[in-house]
């Protein structure tokens, strides 16, 4: 993903015309013509000047109208009068020029604004006032207008002059100096001098605060600084600065202030870059709504924010909505180009090119990329960041088209700038340099490509596996680096470096579930129960912070009290996290090193496989698909010429056909065969001869469909589903120190909550009446349809297991209070049979949740929804966790951690093996699959084979409607550590 400039610069953030702060050092000298005038005329002029002074001062002191046109209309007559007046006080003329130029700027008349300040500077300097605060204000604001006029070098010189004035006045370390430095840093970014920009921003931020009317400027500069930090790969600090930017704006400014709009948008940008798209959508949409309300649908802000939102939606997999929004943004930007970031039009063209590339329309994608390059060509250095990003995208497209020489030439257009200004671990540089190595590998220069790529992989590895990262920070960074680890694995395979490639694919498959699996395994290896409990509390607190950050986002638009309460809870949780970390450092001095995950070496992974077990690793890169198979005999792989965009299209088509299958639609066998033949090639099938259980290690879109329903070949009397040949499980990670088998025994079944009748009492499609799940309003939780078979499902599970220690929590007892109070860690098998909801299904639901019996009066501790972060706070010691609830393993966001959602919480809580659903499950089917899987496992079958046998029996069951359709028999996946 492109780490680009975070939207057009907030228009007033660097303008320092502080209303009411007159700064004349001494009175103006009286012009000679005035001294020689008749007394009566002099008196009349003096009276007029006094009146004009009062009106200018009143305009200067008054808060500007929120409407830019009204602001300009109110000042224009006064400015005409001031220009015509004889002997006007230079201080008055300077003050009026400052606010008049600002109004012109807000109306996107940048040249007029610059001319106005230039005129004021002439008048002011002729008066001989010397180094005053007012002079520095004029210089600083003129720098902004020069920047916006495409004259950044002149702007920097103007800022240096302003800084010299401030320094001579003794304010080199003060707030005004900080504002000048921040404005100078932004000018450096506009001409691509990133390293100078970062150094200057660091100096500026040490001096700036929100005091003395500087809140808008401070907020804006914090947001811009965040963008530069993101460029160089300091993603967590970038989010921290963006959050601070919004906090400053909301605390000190009215909602109609443009600084508030930009702070919302910039935070959305930073969160999206880390894959936190549910939150990002909230902030980005809020920014766009405010821009439309206060600047209109056709404005530079509305265009920029429309693009920002389209980018977030694109990453969420909502591509049609994203493209429509981006096309609209393009038209708006054409009509109202952002004055301070003229490369915005190139950025929008790049996003449109990405969308076309992703759906496989290579011709349109190339045309859009080239239109973006043409649009910013006149900008010179001011478009260098966007130009290099488009060159990298275009190079990947040319590689996919087979135009390798052109691809290499194109990416090398970007490399000199990236190598000069970006650190090795920054994503934009990694994207370009790893792509160059991949192209060289395709050209037959495998060893040279591997040599180039190895240093890049090392830079990513060091940062990803740092002991200093939290669980979430590591998962977010893995999302940033995933594509380049996959590219490196491809390069290593071509160079014959199988061991190195095996390490790389593990890092490419890293997700939050993988991190949690590592953490859980290490938790049980801690020296004593006290440290284990401390670490469990630390994990739960980290999950709580994540939930509270999401809830804070969902609190937008509610009362100030609600927002303040969410913020207070968040601060308390952060303080507790610091305390727990300190306690663990004291208990276990090498705690952070102990918690550091690492890939499993190839030979160890091979040695741990049973005689009938194999590991399957799918890897998708720009122009081809690799399927790696590890068996006890060794590692083999095969390559298929299907692009990343083709893989994504197959996955989306399959998901759509499964959704339509709920209402009788046909299953997409073409896509199932396309993916199946890329994975189960002749070479790989030979390697899998005699194998029964296949564990899948992967990440990305392909993991959104169960491999069981893929077709291994075409033809035949019945479809050749992969489930007929293999049992499947999903591995979050390969663990060097896997968690020991759970010592607990017994069965706990939770579900069948008291809800509505079997048929919903609110309007839903009739075909969904038997499905677990459905989008409803929070007030209608009680009206969710009851689950008549949930009770019998749990009772049958208990009977099938025949465990001596069994517990059923059903009906009105299946509530949050009871579940949280129960010692679930004493049970080896824990099953939930209820509705599952995804984040966003309810207006106030920010994360996935299981539906329990709602209380008469909802509280923070019991609202009828057991969320994923609350699940993570449970203490489990279970070999089996069965989530017989729709969407329990899925996540709405494309590209999110595979099998995230509720599954992630249960892994963190201590579940070893999870049976989860990837789409809504019919009530009778859920009962059959869950009960039969556990029954077959009790009879001695492996877990993957138990699920396989349950699925095959269901396919052949004549008593189950449409049982042979994948939407019926294939919703469950097994996640096994």
PDB file of N, CA, C and O in Angstrom, residues 35-98:
ATOM      1  N   UNK A  35       1.502  66.241   7.302  1.00  0.00           N
ATOM      2  CA  UNK A  35       1.993  67.352   8.134  1.00  0.00           C
ATOM      3  C   UNK A  35       1.724  68.705   7.492  1.00  0.00           C
ATOM      4  O   UNK A  35       1.579  69.713   8.185  1.00  0.00           O
ATOM      5  N   UNK A  36       1.625  68.757   6.138  1.00  0.00           N
ATOM      6  CA  UNK A  36       1.460  70.024   5.447  1.00  0.00           C
ATOM      7  C   UNK A  36      -0.016  70.329   5.142  1.00  0.00           C
ATOM      8  O   UNK A  36      -0.325  71.369   4.578  1.00  0.00           O
ATOM      9  N   UNK A  37      -0.924  69.474   5.479  1.00  0.00           N
ATOM     10  CA  UNK A  37      -2.335  69.680   5.149  1.00  0.00           C
ATOM     11  C   UNK A  37      -2.961  70.725   6.065  1.00  0.00           C
ATOM     12  O   UNK A  37      -2.511  70.932   7.197  1.00  0.00           O
ATOM     13  N   UNK A  38      -4.017  71.403   5.573  1.00  0.00           N
ATOM     14  CA  UNK A  38      -4.757  72.344   6.428  1.00  0.00           C
ATOM     15  C   UNK A  38      -5.278  71.640   7.671  1.00  0.00           C
ATOM     16  O   UNK A  38      -5.565  70.444   7.667  1.00  0.00           O
ATOM     17  N   UNK A  39      -5.457  72.445   8.731  1.00  0.00           N
ATOM     18  CA  UNK A  39      -5.866  71.845  10.006  1.00  0.00           C
ATOM     19  C   UNK A  39      -7.200  71.142   9.922  1.00  0.00           C
ATOM     20  O   UNK A  39      -7.382  70.047  10.455  1.00  0.00           O
ATOM     21  N   UNK A  40      -8.203  71.760   9.227  1.00  0.00           N
ATOM     22  CA  UNK A  40      -9.528  71.144   9.147  1.00  0.00           C
ATOM     23  C   UNK A  40      -9.473  69.811   8.403  1.00  0.00           C
ATOM     24  O   UNK A  40     -10.114  68.823   8.778  1.00  0.00           O
ATOM     25  N   UNK A  41      -8.651  69.810   7.318  1.00  0.00           N
ATOM     26  CA  UNK A  41      -8.524  68.569   6.559  1.00  0.00           C
ATOM     27  C   UNK A  41      -7.818  67.502   7.396  1.00  0.00           C
ATOM     28  O   UNK A  41      -8.194  66.343   7.383  1.00  0.00           O
ATOM     29  N   UNK A  42      -6.816  67.951   8.121  1.00  0.00           N
ATOM     30  CA  UNK A  42      -6.093  67.008   8.975  1.00  0.00           C
ATOM     31  C   UNK A  42      -7.007  66.404  10.026  1.00  0.00           C
ATOM     32  O   UNK A  42      -6.951  65.200  10.316  1.00  0.00           O
ATOM     33  N   UNK A  43      -7.871  67.229  10.589  1.00  0.00           N
ATOM     34  CA  UNK A  43      -8.808  66.714  11.606  1.00  0.00           C
ATOM     35  C   UNK A  43      -9.772  65.698  11.003  1.00  0.00           C
ATOM     36  O   UNK A  43     -10.101  64.675  11.619  1.00  0.00           O
ATOM     37  N   UNK A  44     -10.268  66.024   9.780  1.00  0.00           N
ATOM     38  CA  UNK A  44     -11.191  65.078   9.137  1.00  0.00           C
ATOM     39  C   UNK A  44     -10.471  63.758   8.840  1.00  0.00           C
ATOM     40  O   UNK A  44     -11.023  62.669   9.046  1.00  0.00           O
ATOM     41  N   UNK A  45      -9.226  63.840   8.353  1.00  0.00           N
ATOM     42  CA  UNK A  45      -8.484  62.613   8.057  1.00  0.00           C
ATOM     43  C   UNK A  45      -8.220  61.819   9.346  1.00  0.00           C
ATOM     44  O   UNK A  45      -8.320  60.600   9.363  1.00  0.00           O
ATOM     45  N   UNK A  46      -7.902  62.535  10.395  1.00  0.00           N
ATOM     46  CA  UNK A  46      -7.640  61.854  11.668  1.00  0.00           C
ATOM     47  C   UNK A  46      -8.885  61.132  12.174  1.00  0.00           C
ATOM     48  O   UNK A  46      -8.814  60.001  12.677  1.00  0.00           O
ATOM     49  N   UNK A  47     -10.049  61.818  12.024  1.00  0.00           N
ATOM     50  CA  UNK A  47     -11.297  61.183  12.465  1.00  0.00           C
ATOM     51  C   UNK A  47     -11.596  59.942  11.628  1.00  0.00           C
ATOM     52  O   UNK A  47     -12.013  58.890  12.150  1.00  0.00           O
ATOM     53  N   UNK A  48     -11.359  60.082  10.311  1.00  0.00           N
ATOM     54  CA  UNK A  48     -11.603  58.930   9.428  1.00  0.00           C
ATOM     55  C   UNK A  48     -10.647  57.788   9.762  1.00  0.00           C
ATOM     56  O   UNK A  48     -11.036  56.604   9.810  1.00  0.00           O
ATOM     57  N   UNK A  49      -9.375  58.130  10.004  1.00  0.00           N
ATOM     58  CA  UNK A  49      -8.412  57.095  10.338  1.00  0.00           C
ATOM     59  C   UNK A  49      -8.780  56.401  11.644  1.00  0.00           C
ATOM     60  O   UNK A  49      -8.643  55.180  11.779  1.00  0.00           O
ATOM     61  N   UNK A  50      -9.245  57.174  12.600  1.00  0.00           N
ATOM     62  CA  UNK A  50      -9.643  56.590  13.880  1.00  0.00           C
ATOM     63  C   UNK A  50     -10.817  55.629  13.702  1.00  0.00           C
ATOM     64  O   UNK A  50     -10.842  54.534  14.270  1.00  0.00           O
ATOM     65  N   UNK A  51     -11.789  56.079  12.887  1.00  0.00           N
ATOM     66  CA  UNK A  51     -12.938  55.214  12.606  1.00  0.00           C
ATOM     67  C   UNK A  51     -12.499  53.950  11.859  1.00  0.00           C
ATOM     68  O   UNK A  51     -12.940  52.835  12.165  1.00  0.00           O
ATOM     69  N   UNK A  52     -11.612  54.120  10.870  1.00  0.00           N
ATOM     70  CA  UNK A  52     -11.122  52.973  10.106  1.00  0.00           C
ATOM     71  C   UNK A  52     -10.334  52.023  10.995  1.00  0.00           C
ATOM     72  O   UNK A  52     -10.457  50.786  10.907  1.00  0.00           O
ATOM     73  N   UNK A  53      -9.535  52.582  11.883  1.00  0.00           N
ATOM     74  CA  UNK A  53      -8.768  51.754  12.825  1.00  0.00           C
ATOM     75  C   UNK A  53      -9.704  50.888  13.668  1.00  0.00           C
ATOM     76  O   UNK A  53      -9.459  49.689  13.863  1.00  0.00           O
ATOM     77  N   UNK A  54     -10.783  51.505  14.172  1.00  0.00           N
ATOM     78  CA  UNK A  54     -11.714  50.746  15.026  1.00  0.00           C
ATOM     79  C   UNK A  54     -12.365  49.611  14.246  1.00  0.00           C
ATOM     80  O   UNK A  54     -12.537  48.498  14.752  1.00  0.00           O
ATOM     81  N   UNK A  55     -12.765  49.906  12.988  1.00  0.00           N
ATOM     82  CA  UNK A  55     -13.435  48.866  12.202  1.00  0.00           C
ATOM     83  C   UNK A  55     -12.463  47.738  11.808  1.00  0.00           C
ATOM     84  O   UNK A  55     -12.833  46.565  11.792  1.00  0.00           O
ATOM     85  N   UNK A  56     -11.225  48.108  11.493  1.00  0.00           N
ATOM     86  CA  UNK A  56     -10.230  47.069  11.187  1.00  0.00           C
ATOM     87  C   UNK A  56      -9.952  46.215  12.415  1.00  0.00           C
ATOM     88  O   UNK A  56      -9.898  44.984  12.340  1.00  0.00           O
ATOM     89  N   UNK A  57      -9.804  46.886  13.578  1.00  0.00           N
ATOM     90  CA  UNK A  57      -9.531  46.137  14.795  1.00  0.00           C
ATOM     91  C   UNK A  57     -10.692  45.225  15.153  1.00  0.00           C
ATOM     92  O   UNK A  57     -10.496  44.081  15.589  1.00  0.00           O
ATOM     93  N   UNK A  58     -11.919  45.695  14.935  1.00  0.00           N
ATOM     94  CA  UNK A  58     -13.099  44.862  15.220  1.00  0.00           C
ATOM     95  C   UNK A  58     -13.127  43.640  14.311  1.00  0.00           C
ATOM     96  O   UNK A  58     -13.433  42.518  14.754  1.00  0.00           O
ATOM     97  N   UNK A  59     -12.817  43.855  13.022  1.00  0.00           N
ATOM     98  CA  UNK A  59     -12.786  42.723  12.086  1.00  0.00           C
ATOM     99  C   UNK A  59     -11.681  41.743  12.457  1.00  0.00           C
ATOM    100  O   UNK A  59     -11.852  40.518  12.367  1.00  0.00           O
ATOM    101  N   UNK A  60     -10.552  42.298  12.893  1.00  0.00           N
ATOM    102  CA  UNK A  60      -9.412  41.457  13.262  1.00  0.00           C
ATOM    103  C   UNK A  60      -9.707  40.631  14.508  1.00  0.00           C
ATOM    104  O   UNK A  60      -9.301  39.465  14.620  1.00  0.00           O
ATOM    105  N   UNK A  61     -10.410  41.241  15.462  1.00  0.00           N
ATOM    106  CA  UNK A  61     -10.715  40.557  16.722  1.00  0.00           C
ATOM    107  C   UNK A  61     -11.852  39.550  16.588  1.00  0.00           C
ATOM    108  O   UNK A  61     -11.924  38.594  17.361  1.00  0.00           O
ATOM    109  N   UNK A  62     -12.751  39.767  15.618  1.00  0.00           N
ATOM    110  CA  UNK A  62     -13.943  38.926  15.511  1.00  0.00           C
ATOM    111  C   UNK A  62     -13.590  37.550  14.957  1.00  0.00           C
ATOM    112  O   UNK A  62     -12.727  37.431  14.076  1.00  0.00           O
ATOM    113  N   UNK A  63     -14.248  36.498  15.442  1.00  0.00           N
ATOM    114  CA  UNK A  63     -14.040  35.175  14.838  1.00  0.00           C
ATOM    115  C   UNK A  63     -14.579  35.178  13.411  1.00  0.00           C
ATOM    116  O   UNK A  63     -15.638  35.753  13.148  1.00  0.00           O
ATOM    117  N   UNK A  64     -13.870  34.568  12.465  1.00  0.00           N
ATOM    118  CA  UNK A  64     -14.326  34.590  11.073  1.00  0.00           C
ATOM    119  C   UNK A  64     -15.577  33.741  10.887  1.00  0.00           C
ATOM    120  O   UNK A  64     -15.777  32.758  11.609  1.00  0.00           O
ATOM    121  N   UNK A  65     -16.440  34.081   9.940  1.00  0.00           N
ATOM    122  CA  UNK A  65     -17.601  33.242   9.638  1.00  0.00           C
ATOM    123  C   UNK A  65     -17.142  31.861   9.185  1.00  0.00           C
ATOM    124  O   UNK A  65     -16.070  31.718   8.581  1.00  0.00           O
ATOM    125  N   UNK A  66     -17.953  30.848   9.452  1.00  0.00           N
ATOM    126  CA  UNK A  66     -17.587  29.495   9.033  1.00  0.00           C
ATOM    127  C   UNK A  66     -17.681  29.340   7.524  1.00  0.00           C
ATOM    128  O   UNK A  66     -17.005  28.494   6.933  1.00  0.00           O
ATOM    129  N   UNK A  67     -18.503  30.171   6.881  1.00  0.00           N
ATOM    130  CA  UNK A  67     -18.639  30.124   5.435  1.00  0.00           C
ATOM    131  C   UNK A  67     -17.568  31.012   4.796  1.00  0.00           C
ATOM    132  O   UNK A  67     -17.492  32.214   5.075  1.00  0.00           O
ATOM    133  N   UNK A  68     -16.730  30.427   3.929  1.00  0.00           N
ATOM    134  CA  UNK A  68     -15.607  31.152   3.340  1.00  0.00           C
ATOM    135  C   UNK A  68     -16.066  32.316   2.477  1.00  0.00           C
ATOM    136  O   UNK A  68     -15.445  33.382   2.474  1.00  0.00           O
ATOM    137  N   UNK A  69     -17.164  32.141   1.737  1.00  0.00           N
ATOM    138  CA  UNK A  69     -17.654  33.223   0.884  1.00  0.00           C
ATOM    139  C   UNK A  69     -18.145  34.399   1.713  1.00  0.00           C
ATOM    140  O   UNK A  69     -17.914  35.567   1.376  1.00  0.00           O
ATOM    141  N   UNK A  70     -18.835  34.125   2.807  1.00  0.00           N
ATOM    142  CA  UNK A  70     -19.284  35.185   3.706  1.00  0.00           C
ATOM    143  C   UNK A  70     -18.087  35.922   4.304  1.00  0.00           C
ATOM    144  O   UNK A  70     -18.087  37.155   4.447  1.00  0.00           O
ATOM    145  N   UNK A  71     -17.053  35.159   4.659  1.00  0.00           N
ATOM    146  CA  UNK A  71     -15.848  35.747   5.235  1.00  0.00           C
ATOM    147  C   UNK A  71     -15.238  36.763   4.265  1.00  0.00           C
ATOM    148  O   UNK A  71     -14.893  37.895   4.647  1.00  0.00           O
ATOM    149  N   UNK A  72     -15.125  36.393   2.992  1.00  0.00           N
ATOM    150  CA  UNK A  72     -14.522  37.288   2.004  1.00  0.00           C
ATOM    151  C   UNK A  72     -15.423  38.480   1.714  1.00  0.00           C
ATOM    152  O   UNK A  72     -14.949  39.625   1.623  1.00  0.00           O
ATOM    153  N   UNK A  73     -16.714  38.232   1.594  1.00  0.00           N
ATOM    154  CA  UNK A  73     -17.652  39.320   1.290  1.00  0.00           C
ATOM    155  C   UNK A  73     -17.647  40.381   2.393  1.00  0.00           C
ATOM    156  O   UNK A  73     -17.811  41.575   2.117  1.00  0.00           O
ATOM    157  N   UNK A  74     -17.454  39.966   3.618  1.00  0.00           N
ATOM    158  CA  UNK A  74     -17.449  40.923   4.731  1.00  0.00           C
ATOM    159  C   UNK A  74     -16.196  41.792   4.743  1.00  0.00           C
ATOM    160  O   UNK A  74     -16.222  42.926   5.231  1.00  0.00           O
ATOM    161  N   UNK A  75     -15.101  41.287   4.198  1.00  0.00           N
ATOM    162  CA  UNK A  75     -13.833  42.003   4.277  1.00  0.00           C
ATOM    163  C   UNK A  75     -13.499  42.823   3.026  1.00  0.00           C
ATOM    164  O   UNK A  75     -12.703  43.773   3.103  1.00  0.00           O
ATOM    165  N   UNK A  76     -14.065  42.464   1.901  1.00  0.00           N
ATOM    166  CA  UNK A  76     -13.683  43.135   0.652  1.00  0.00           C
ATOM    167  C   UNK A  76     -13.924  44.656   0.680  1.00  0.00           C
ATOM    168  O   UNK A  76     -13.049  45.435   0.290  1.00  0.00           O
ATOM    169  N   UNK A  77     -15.094  45.140   1.132  1.00  0.00           N
ATOM    170  CA  UNK A  77     -15.300  46.597   1.159  1.00  0.00           C
ATOM    171  C   UNK A  77     -14.308  47.313   2.074  1.00  0.00           C
ATOM    172  O   UNK A  77     -13.822  48.398   1.750  1.00  0.00           O
ATOM    173  N   UNK A  78     -13.998  46.705   3.197  1.00  0.00           N
ATOM    174  CA  UNK A  78     -13.068  47.310   4.138  1.00  0.00           C
ATOM    175  C   UNK A  78     -11.660  47.381   3.534  1.00  0.00           C
ATOM    176  O   UNK A  78     -10.936  48.368   3.722  1.00  0.00           O
ATOM    177  N   UNK A  79     -11.289  46.323   2.788  1.00  0.00           N
ATOM    178  CA  UNK A  79      -9.966  46.327   2.172  1.00  0.00           C
ATOM    179  C   UNK A  79      -9.874  47.387   1.091  1.00  0.00           C
ATOM    180  O   UNK A  79      -8.842  48.076   0.966  1.00  0.00           O
ATOM    181  N   UNK A  80     -10.934  47.570   0.292  1.00  0.00           N
ATOM    182  CA  UNK A  80     -10.928  48.618  -0.742  1.00  0.00           C
ATOM    183  C   UNK A  80     -10.767  50.000  -0.101  1.00  0.00           C
ATOM    184  O   UNK A  80     -10.021  50.860  -0.575  1.00  0.00           O
ATOM    185  N   UNK A  81     -11.486  50.184   1.008  1.00  0.00           N
ATOM    186  CA  UNK A  81     -11.416  51.461   1.709  1.00  0.00           C
ATOM    187  C   UNK A  81     -10.011  51.700   2.266  1.00  0.00           C
ATOM    188  O   UNK A  81      -9.480  52.820   2.185  1.00  0.00           O
ATOM    189  N   UNK A  82      -9.394  50.660   2.832  1.00  0.00           N
ATOM    190  CA  UNK A  82      -8.064  50.806   3.406  1.00  0.00           C
ATOM    191  C   UNK A  82      -7.028  51.137   2.335  1.00  0.00           C
ATOM    192  O   UNK A  82      -6.119  51.949   2.555  1.00  0.00           O
ATOM    193  N   UNK A  83      -7.160  50.525   1.185  1.00  0.00           N
ATOM    194  CA  UNK A  83      -6.210  50.792   0.111  1.00  0.00           C
ATOM    195  C   UNK A  83      -6.344  52.229  -0.419  1.00  0.00           C
ATOM    196  O   UNK A  83      -5.362  52.832  -0.858  1.00  0.00           O
ATOM    197  N   UNK A  84      -7.556  52.749  -0.365  1.00  0.00           N
ATOM    198  CA  UNK A  84      -7.791  54.107  -0.871  1.00  0.00           C
ATOM    199  C   UNK A  84      -7.456  55.179   0.158  1.00  0.00           C
ATOM    200  O   UNK A  84      -7.276  56.356  -0.192  1.00  0.00           O
ATOM    201  N   UNK A  85      -7.391  54.775   1.428  1.00  0.00           N
ATOM    202  CA  UNK A  85      -7.174  55.751   2.499  1.00  0.00           C
ATOM    203  C   UNK A  85      -5.762  56.307   2.451  1.00  0.00           C
ATOM    204  O   UNK A  85      -4.801  55.592   2.153  1.00  0.00           O
ATOM    205  N   UNK A  86      -5.631  57.586   2.764  1.00  0.00           N
ATOM    206  CA  UNK A  86      -4.323  58.219   2.810  1.00  0.00           C
ATOM    207  C   UNK A  86      -3.789  58.166   4.244  1.00  0.00           C
ATOM    208  O   UNK A  86      -4.519  58.438   5.194  1.00  0.00           O
ATOM    209  N   UNK A  87      -2.526  57.820   4.359  1.00  0.00           N
ATOM    210  CA  UNK A  87      -1.889  57.835   5.664  1.00  0.00           C
ATOM    211  C   UNK A  87      -2.398  56.779   6.616  1.00  0.00           C
ATOM    212  O   UNK A  87      -2.392  56.980   7.839  1.00  0.00           O
ATOM    213  N   UNK A  88      -2.860  55.633   6.103  1.00  0.00           N
ATOM    214  CA  UNK A  88      -3.353  54.581   6.991  1.00  0.00           C
ATOM    215  C   UNK A  88      -2.213  54.038   7.860  1.00  0.00           C
ATOM    216  O   UNK A  88      -1.063  53.947   7.414  1.00  0.00           O
ATOM    217  N   UNK A  89      -2.538  53.761   9.078  1.00  0.00           N
ATOM    218  CA  UNK A  89      -1.576  53.175  10.009  1.00  0.00           C
ATOM    219  C   UNK A  89      -1.054  51.848   9.413  1.00  0.00           C
ATOM    220  O   UNK A  89      -1.845  50.938   9.127  1.00  0.00           O
ATOM    221  N   UNK A  90       0.250  51.668   9.215  1.00  0.00           N
ATOM    222  CA  UNK A  90       0.786  50.419   8.649  1.00  0.00           C
ATOM    223  C   UNK A  90       0.411  49.190   9.467  1.00  0.00           C
ATOM    224  O   UNK A  90       0.256  48.102   8.922  1.00  0.00           O
ATOM    225  N   UNK A  91       0.263  49.361  10.792  1.00  0.00           N
ATOM    226  CA  UNK A  91      -0.170  48.227  11.613  1.00  0.00           C
ATOM    227  C   UNK A  91      -1.585  47.795  11.247  1.00  0.00           C
ATOM    228  O   UNK A  91      -1.882  46.605  11.127  1.00  0.00           O
ATOM    229  N   UNK A  92      -2.476  48.787  11.073  1.00  0.00           N
ATOM    230  CA  UNK A  92      -3.841  48.465  10.671  1.00  0.00           C
ATOM    231  C   UNK A  92      -3.855  47.792   9.301  1.00  0.00           C
ATOM    232  O   UNK A  92      -4.582  46.813   9.074  1.00  0.00           O
ATOM    233  N   UNK A  93      -3.057  48.338   8.381  1.00  0.00           N
ATOM    234  CA  UNK A  93      -3.040  47.774   7.035  1.00  0.00           C
ATOM    235  C   UNK A  93      -2.502  46.337   7.067  1.00  0.00           C
ATOM    236  O   UNK A  93      -3.003  45.450   6.371  1.00  0.00           O
ATOM    237  N   UNK A  94      -1.499  46.086   7.901  1.00  0.00           N
ATOM    238  CA  UNK A  94      -0.944  44.736   8.012  1.00  0.00           C
ATOM    239  C   UNK A  94      -1.971  43.773   8.602  1.00  0.00           C
ATOM    240  O   UNK A  94      -2.164  42.646   8.116  1.00  0.00           O
ATOM    241  N   UNK A  95      -2.656  44.214   9.686  1.00  0.00           N
ATOM    242  CA  UNK A  95      -3.661  43.343  10.302  1.00  0.00           C
ATOM    243  C   UNK A  95      -4.784  43.003   9.328  1.00  0.00           C
ATOM    244  O   UNK A  95      -5.221  41.842   9.219  1.00  0.00           O
ATOM    245  N   UNK A  96      -5.281  44.021   8.628  1.00  0.00           N
ATOM    246  CA  UNK A  96      -6.362  43.779   7.677  1.00  0.00           C
ATOM    247  C   UNK A  96      -5.880  42.893   6.539  1.00  0.00           C
ATOM    248  O   UNK A  96      -6.601  42.003   6.076  1.00  0.00           O
ATOM    249  N   UNK A  97      -4.658  43.106   6.077  1.00  0.00           N
ATOM    250  CA  UNK A  97      -4.121  42.285   4.985  1.00  0.00           C
ATOM    251  C   UNK A  97      -4.020  40.819   5.398  1.00  0.00           C
ATOM    252  O   UNK A  97      -4.285  39.913   4.594  1.00  0.00           O
ATOM    253  N   UNK A  98      -3.640  40.579   6.643  1.00  0.00           N
ATOM    254  CA  UNK A  98      -3.539  39.200   7.128  1.00  0.00           C
ATOM    255  C   UNK A  98      -4.876  38.475   7.049  1.00  0.00           C
ATOM    256  O   UNK A  98      -4.974  37.356   6.526  1.00  0.00           O
TER     257      UNK A  98
END
